[in-house]
Tab-separated table of C-alpha atoms and ligand atoms in Angstrom:
chain	number	residue	atom	x	y	z
A	1	MET	CA	144.626	46.420	41.620
A	2	LEU	CA	143.596	42.791	41.843
A	3	ASN	CA	145.979	40.138	43.111
A	4	PRO	CA	147.061	38.124	40.036
A	5	ARG	CA	147.229	34.958	42.151
A	6	HIS	CA	143.427	34.779	41.901
A	7	ILE	CA	141.893	33.492	38.669
A	8	LEU	CA	138.558	35.213	38.167
A	9	HIS	CA	135.555	33.866	36.263
A	10	ILE	CA	133.079	36.731	36.432
A	11	GLN	CA	129.615	35.851	35.122
A	12	PRO	CA	126.645	38.129	34.455
A	13	ASP	CA	124.319	36.369	36.891
A	14	ALA	CA	123.867	33.437	39.259
A	15	VAL	CA	122.612	31.138	36.483
A	16	SER	CA	125.666	31.604	34.287
A	17	LEU	CA	127.884	31.333	37.370
A	18	SER	CA	126.466	27.831	37.964
A	19	GLN	CA	126.883	26.900	34.310
A	20	ALA	CA	130.498	28.061	34.188
A	21	GLY	CA	131.182	26.331	37.514
A	22	ALA	CA	129.643	23.060	36.317
A	23	ARG	CA	131.717	23.145	33.110
A	24	PHE	CA	134.883	23.734	35.124
A	25	TRP	CA	133.977	20.897	37.521
A	26	GLN	CA	133.368	18.522	34.612
A	27	GLU	CA	136.684	19.467	32.974
A	28	GLN	CA	138.569	18.922	36.228
A	29	ALA	CA	136.958	15.500	36.654
A	30	GLN	CA	137.774	14.445	33.098
A	31	GLN	CA	141.329	15.709	33.343
A	32	ALA	CA	142.054	14.007	36.671
A	33	ILE	CA	140.578	10.716	35.444
A	34	ALA	CA	142.546	10.881	32.187
A	35	GLN	CA	145.802	11.699	33.985
A	36	ARG	CA	145.562	9.735	37.227
A	37	GLY	CA	142.556	7.414	36.840
A	38	VAL	CA	140.528	8.939	39.669
A	39	PHE	CA	139.029	12.278	40.726
A	40	TYR	CA	139.100	13.261	44.409
A	41	VAL	CA	136.784	16.177	45.052
A	42	ALA	CA	135.485	17.941	48.162
A	43	LEU	CA	132.088	19.604	47.807
A	44	THR	CA	130.941	22.677	49.681
A	45	GLY	CA	127.746	23.419	51.588
A	46	GLY	CA	125.686	26.586	51.461
A	47	ALA	CA	123.068	27.851	49.055
A	48	THR	CA	125.274	29.031	46.163
A	49	PRO	CA	126.435	25.601	44.890
A	50	GLN	CA	122.992	24.012	44.801
A	51	ALA	CA	122.134	25.060	41.236
A	52	LEU	CA	125.581	23.915	40.093
A	53	TYR	CA	125.007	20.496	41.692
A	54	ARG	CA	121.618	20.196	39.966
A	55	LEU	CA	123.249	21.014	36.638
A	56	LEU	CA	125.925	18.363	37.171
A	57	ALA	CA	123.149	15.820	37.709
A	58	GLU	CA	121.707	16.573	34.264
A	59	PRO	CA	122.597	14.183	31.421
A	60	ALA	CA	124.564	16.856	29.511
A	61	PHE	CA	127.103	16.938	32.371
A	62	ALA	CA	126.571	13.667	34.255
A	63	GLY	CA	126.764	11.670	31.016
A	64	GLN	CA	130.308	12.971	30.384
A	65	ILE	CA	131.765	11.787	33.685
A	66	ASP	CA	132.849	8.277	34.672
A	67	TRP	CA	131.333	8.357	38.163
A	68	SER	CA	132.900	5.042	39.148
A	69	ARG	CA	136.198	6.972	39.242
A	70	VAL	CA	134.945	9.923	41.289
A	71	HIS	CA	135.332	10.076	45.070
A	72	ILE	CA	133.213	12.667	46.839
A	73	PHE	CA	134.080	14.291	50.184
A	74	ILE	CA	132.767	17.413	51.908
A	75	GLY	CA	134.954	20.342	52.965
A	76	ASP	CA	132.941	21.102	56.076
A	77	GLU	CA	129.907	19.724	57.802
A	78	ARG	CA	127.378	20.912	60.329
A	79	TYR	CA	127.349	18.379	63.175
A	80	VAL	CA	123.903	16.957	62.472
A	81	PRO	CA	122.670	13.670	60.978
A	82	GLU	CA	122.663	13.371	57.190
A	83	ASP	CA	118.873	13.574	56.980
A	84	ASP	CA	118.794	16.885	58.894
A	85	PRO	CA	117.924	19.847	56.632
A	86	GLN	CA	121.130	21.530	57.906
A	87	SER	CA	123.397	18.743	56.633
A	88	ASN	CA	125.737	19.774	53.824
A	89	PHE	CA	126.170	16.215	52.608
A	90	GLY	CA	122.403	15.710	52.792
A	91	MET	CA	121.974	18.746	50.531
A	92	ALA	CA	124.557	17.360	48.082
A	93	LEU	CA	122.719	14.027	48.066
A	94	ASP	CA	119.424	15.754	47.276
A	95	CYS	CA	120.819	18.038	44.561
A	96	LEU	CA	123.346	15.714	42.926
A	97	LEU	CA	124.472	12.463	44.439
A	98	ARG	CA	121.150	10.593	44.443
A	99	HIS	CA	120.713	11.363	40.744
A	100	ILE	CA	123.980	10.034	39.318
A	101	PRO	CA	125.368	6.504	38.886
A	102	ILE	CA	128.064	6.788	41.562
A	103	PRO	CA	128.904	3.723	43.673
A	104	ALA	CA	127.934	4.158	47.339
A	105	GLN	CA	131.490	3.304	48.405
A	106	ASN	CA	132.724	6.422	46.565
A	107	LEU	CA	130.731	8.727	48.867
A	108	HIS	CA	132.607	9.936	51.935
A	109	PRO	CA	130.496	12.080	54.263
A	110	VAL	CA	131.753	13.228	57.684
A	111	PRO	CA	130.681	10.484	60.126
A	112	THR	CA	128.323	12.550	62.283
A	113	HIS	CA	127.074	9.640	64.402
A	114	TYR	CA	129.847	9.945	67.019
A	115	PRO	CA	128.801	11.671	70.237
A	116	GLN	CA	131.643	14.199	69.899
A	117	ALA	CA	132.485	16.241	66.818
A	118	ASP	CA	136.176	15.892	67.786
A	119	GLU	CA	136.070	12.153	67.243
A	120	ALA	CA	134.331	12.546	63.889
A	121	ALA	CA	137.083	14.973	62.824
A	122	VAL	CA	139.814	12.457	63.729
A	123	ARG	CA	138.017	9.669	61.852
A	124	TYR	CA	137.449	11.845	58.810
A	125	ALA	CA	141.088	12.922	58.733
A	126	ASP	CA	142.153	9.247	58.923
A	127	LEU	CA	139.819	8.301	56.100
A	128	ILE	CA	141.124	11.077	53.866
A	129	GLN	CA	144.720	10.172	54.668
A	130	THR	CA	144.056	6.525	53.827
A	131	LEU	CA	142.197	7.086	50.574
A	132	ILE	CA	143.921	10.035	48.945
A	133	PRO	CA	147.542	9.995	47.763
A	134	SER	CA	149.739	12.489	49.617
A	135	THR	CA	152.525	14.878	48.810
A	136	HIS	CA	154.778	15.665	51.794
A	137	GLN	CA	152.439	13.505	53.886
A	138	ARG	CA	149.396	15.665	53.174
A	139	PRO	CA	146.580	14.325	50.968
A	140	VAL	CA	146.135	16.210	47.693
A	141	PHE	CA	142.577	16.788	46.482
A	142	ASP	CA	142.133	17.281	42.754
A	143	LEU	CA	139.449	19.870	43.408
A	144	ILE	CA	138.055	21.522	46.528
A	145	MET	CA	134.914	23.629	46.261
A	146	LEU	CA	134.402	26.445	48.739
A	147	GLY	CA	131.973	29.279	49.403
A	148	MET	CA	132.416	32.567	51.218
A	149	GLY	CA	130.165	34.007	53.912
A	150	GLU	CA	129.379	37.689	54.393
A	151	ASP	CA	131.765	37.649	57.378
A	152	GLY	CA	134.570	36.280	55.189
A	153	HIS	CA	134.381	32.692	56.492
A	154	THR	CA	135.010	29.772	54.207
A	155	ALA	CA	134.326	26.083	54.887
A	156	SER	CA	133.802	26.276	58.691
A	157	LEU	CA	136.762	28.580	59.217
A	158	PHE	CA	134.952	31.420	60.981
A	159	PRO	CA	136.494	34.681	62.208
A	160	GLY	CA	137.857	34.444	65.748
A	161	THR	CA	137.857	30.637	66.016
A	162	ASP	CA	140.845	28.498	67.083
A	163	ILE	CA	140.724	26.354	63.962
A	164	LEU	CA	142.260	29.271	62.043
A	165	GLN	CA	145.551	28.610	63.883
A	166	GLU	CA	145.636	24.908	63.045
A	167	THR	CA	148.911	23.885	61.437
A	168	THR	CA	148.968	20.125	62.016
A	169	ARG	CA	145.567	18.438	61.786
A	170	ASN	CA	143.898	18.122	58.380
A	171	VAL	CA	140.376	18.159	59.803
A	172	ALA	CA	139.161	19.638	63.083
A	173	ALA	CA	135.980	20.211	65.041
A	174	VAL	CA	135.028	23.796	65.774
A	175	TYR	CA	132.319	25.318	67.935
A	176	VAL	CA	130.906	28.395	66.239
A	177	ASP	CA	129.539	30.713	68.919
A	178	LYS	CA	127.432	32.852	66.661
A	179	LEU	CA	125.691	29.766	65.275
A	180	ALA	CA	125.725	27.993	68.657
A	181	SER	CA	126.678	24.784	66.910
A	182	TRP	CA	129.495	22.350	66.234
A	183	ARG	CA	131.010	21.949	62.805
A	184	VAL	CA	133.725	19.713	61.376
A	185	SER	CA	135.964	21.339	58.821
A	186	MET	CA	139.010	20.792	56.698
A	187	THR	CA	141.799	23.108	57.846
A	188	TYR	CA	144.142	25.404	55.927
A	189	PRO	CA	146.991	22.860	55.718
A	190	LEU	CA	144.765	20.348	53.914
A	191	LEU	CA	142.769	22.838	51.851
A	192	ASN	CA	145.898	24.578	50.625
A	193	GLN	CA	147.435	21.344	49.407
A	194	ALA	CA	144.784	21.050	46.655
A	195	ARG	CA	145.530	20.998	42.937
A	196	GLN	CA	142.557	23.278	42.279
A	197	ILE	CA	140.252	25.282	44.499
A	198	MET	CA	137.061	26.883	43.219
A	199	VAL	CA	135.263	29.444	45.371
A	200	LEU	CA	131.663	30.314	44.470
A	201	VAL	CA	130.470	33.788	45.411
A	202	SER	CA	127.108	35.277	44.494
A	203	GLY	CA	125.187	38.374	45.485
A	204	GLU	CA	125.866	42.029	46.279
A	205	LYS	CA	125.977	41.439	50.045
A	206	LYS	CA	129.385	39.847	49.542
A	207	ALA	CA	130.773	42.523	47.223
A	208	GLY	CA	132.614	44.546	49.906
A	209	VAL	CA	134.365	41.577	51.500
A	210	LEU	CA	135.190	40.125	48.095
A	211	ALA	CA	136.762	43.388	46.907
A	212	HIS	CA	139.008	43.372	49.986
A	213	VAL	CA	139.944	39.711	49.567
A	214	LEU	CA	140.871	39.976	45.895
A	215	GLN	CA	142.733	43.265	46.176
A	216	GLN	CA	146.498	42.988	45.988
A	217	GLY	CA	148.194	43.731	49.310
A	218	SER	CA	145.034	43.748	51.460
A	219	ALA	CA	145.524	43.239	55.188
A	220	ARG	CA	144.560	39.728	56.231
A	221	ILE	CA	141.333	40.083	58.180
A	222	TYR	CA	139.002	37.456	56.722
A	223	PRO	CA	139.479	33.682	57.047
A	224	VAL	CA	138.996	33.139	53.310
A	225	GLN	CA	142.231	35.090	52.739
A	226	GLY	CA	144.099	32.102	54.207
A	227	ILE	CA	143.117	30.070	51.152
A	228	LEU	CA	146.299	30.122	49.071
A	229	PRO	CA	146.662	26.669	47.556
A	230	ILE	CA	149.778	25.139	46.073
A	231	GLY	CA	147.626	24.688	42.972
A	232	GLU	CA	145.267	27.146	41.286
A	233	LEU	CA	142.696	29.337	42.993
A	234	HIS	CA	139.612	29.977	40.846
A	235	TRP	CA	136.828	32.378	41.821
A	236	PHE	CA	133.404	31.959	40.234
A	237	ILE	CA	131.648	35.243	40.847
A	238	ASP	CA	128.470	36.847	39.592
A	239	GLN	CA	128.304	40.490	38.571
A	240	ALA	CA	126.475	41.442	41.782
A	241	ALA	CA	129.322	40.106	43.933
A	242	ALA	CA	131.915	41.610	41.583
A	243	GLY	CA	130.354	45.077	41.833
A	244	LYS	CA	133.053	46.594	44.063
A	245	LEU	CA	136.154	45.096	42.466
A	246	ASP	CA	138.860	47.517	41.414
A	247	GLN	CA	139.772	46.025	38.068
A	248	SER	CA	142.291	48.679	37.111
A	249	SER	CA	145.729	47.329	36.271
A	250	SER	CA	147.838	49.864	38.143
B	301	6PG	C1	128.481	25.837	55.104
B	301	6PG	C2	129.615	26.171	54.205
B	301	6PG	C3	129.995	27.608	54.187
B	301	6PG	C4	129.377	28.260	52.947
B	301	6PG	C5	129.338	29.763	53.086
B	301	6PG	C6	128.651	30.420	51.904
B	301	6PG	O1	128.534	24.827	55.757
B	301	6PG	O2	127.536	26.614	55.124
B	301	6PG	O3	130.345	25.241	53.640
B	301	6PG	O4	131.354	27.864	54.257
B	301	6PG	O5	130.084	27.882	51.809
B	301	6PG	O6	128.633	30.085	54.251
B	301	6PG	O7	127.348	29.978	51.855
B	301	6PG	P1	126.273	30.518	50.812
B	301	6PG	O8	126.615	29.914	49.508
B	301	6PG	O9	124.968	29.975	51.361
B	301	6PG	O10	126.341	31.989	50.849
C-alpha cells in the first residue's frame, strides 16, 4: 500500500511528465505571486528536468508568469564554474533562464568561485536566509524541485555521507566519494521547510527504489526518504518509473 503522504502524478511517458510538471510549476508561481507577491523556487539539476525547463521557456508558459517576481535558486550544485558542462545552474541557464525576461538580480546560483566548497555553502546559506522570509528561523521556499538517483539520493544527499545527519545548517558542502567531487547542497532542515516539493522521476531503472520509497512503512534506507516537508510532497513520475508500485489500497 502506498503512503498517502505522497501525492502522485503518474504520467504515461517522459513527455507528459514534463508537461504536467511545467503546468504545476506555473500554477505554483502564479499562486505564490497572487498570495505573497513573490515566488521563491529552487531548481534541480540532472537530466529529467531539462525538458520541463525548456517547456517553461516557451511562450505558452513563460508568457503567463511575471518573472520580475520570481527568484530562482538551486537545490544542489556540483562545485564547478557556471560555464562547466557539469554545472546545474549552467544547465538551467541554457534550458530556461537565458530565454525568459527575468532580471539578473533574481538569479541566485551557488557562488562556486570560492576556493573551498565549505565557504560557498556558508555564503549561500546566508544569502537564502537574507532573501527568503522564515518560519521558526528557517527560510520557507514556495517550491523546491528535486530528482532521485538510482541509489536513492536526492539533491546532493548521497547514501553514506555526513550531510544526511545535518540538523543545523541549511546548506552544506559534501564530498561524494563515488563521484570524486565536491557538491554544495541544501540539507533536510531547509528542504523540509518548503511549502511544496516536487520530485521528478523517470525511467524503469528507478522503479525498484521508487516502489520502496513510496510504500507505506518502508524501512528508511534511501536519502530521498528523508524528504518529508511541512508542506506538500508531489511526485511526478512516468509509467516506466511507476512500474513496480503496489497501488492496492489494503
Ligand atoms: C544533480 C542533482 C541530483 C539529480 C538526480 C537525478 O546534481 O545531479 O540535483 O540530485 O536530481 O541525480 O538525476 P536525473 O534526473 O539525471 O536522473
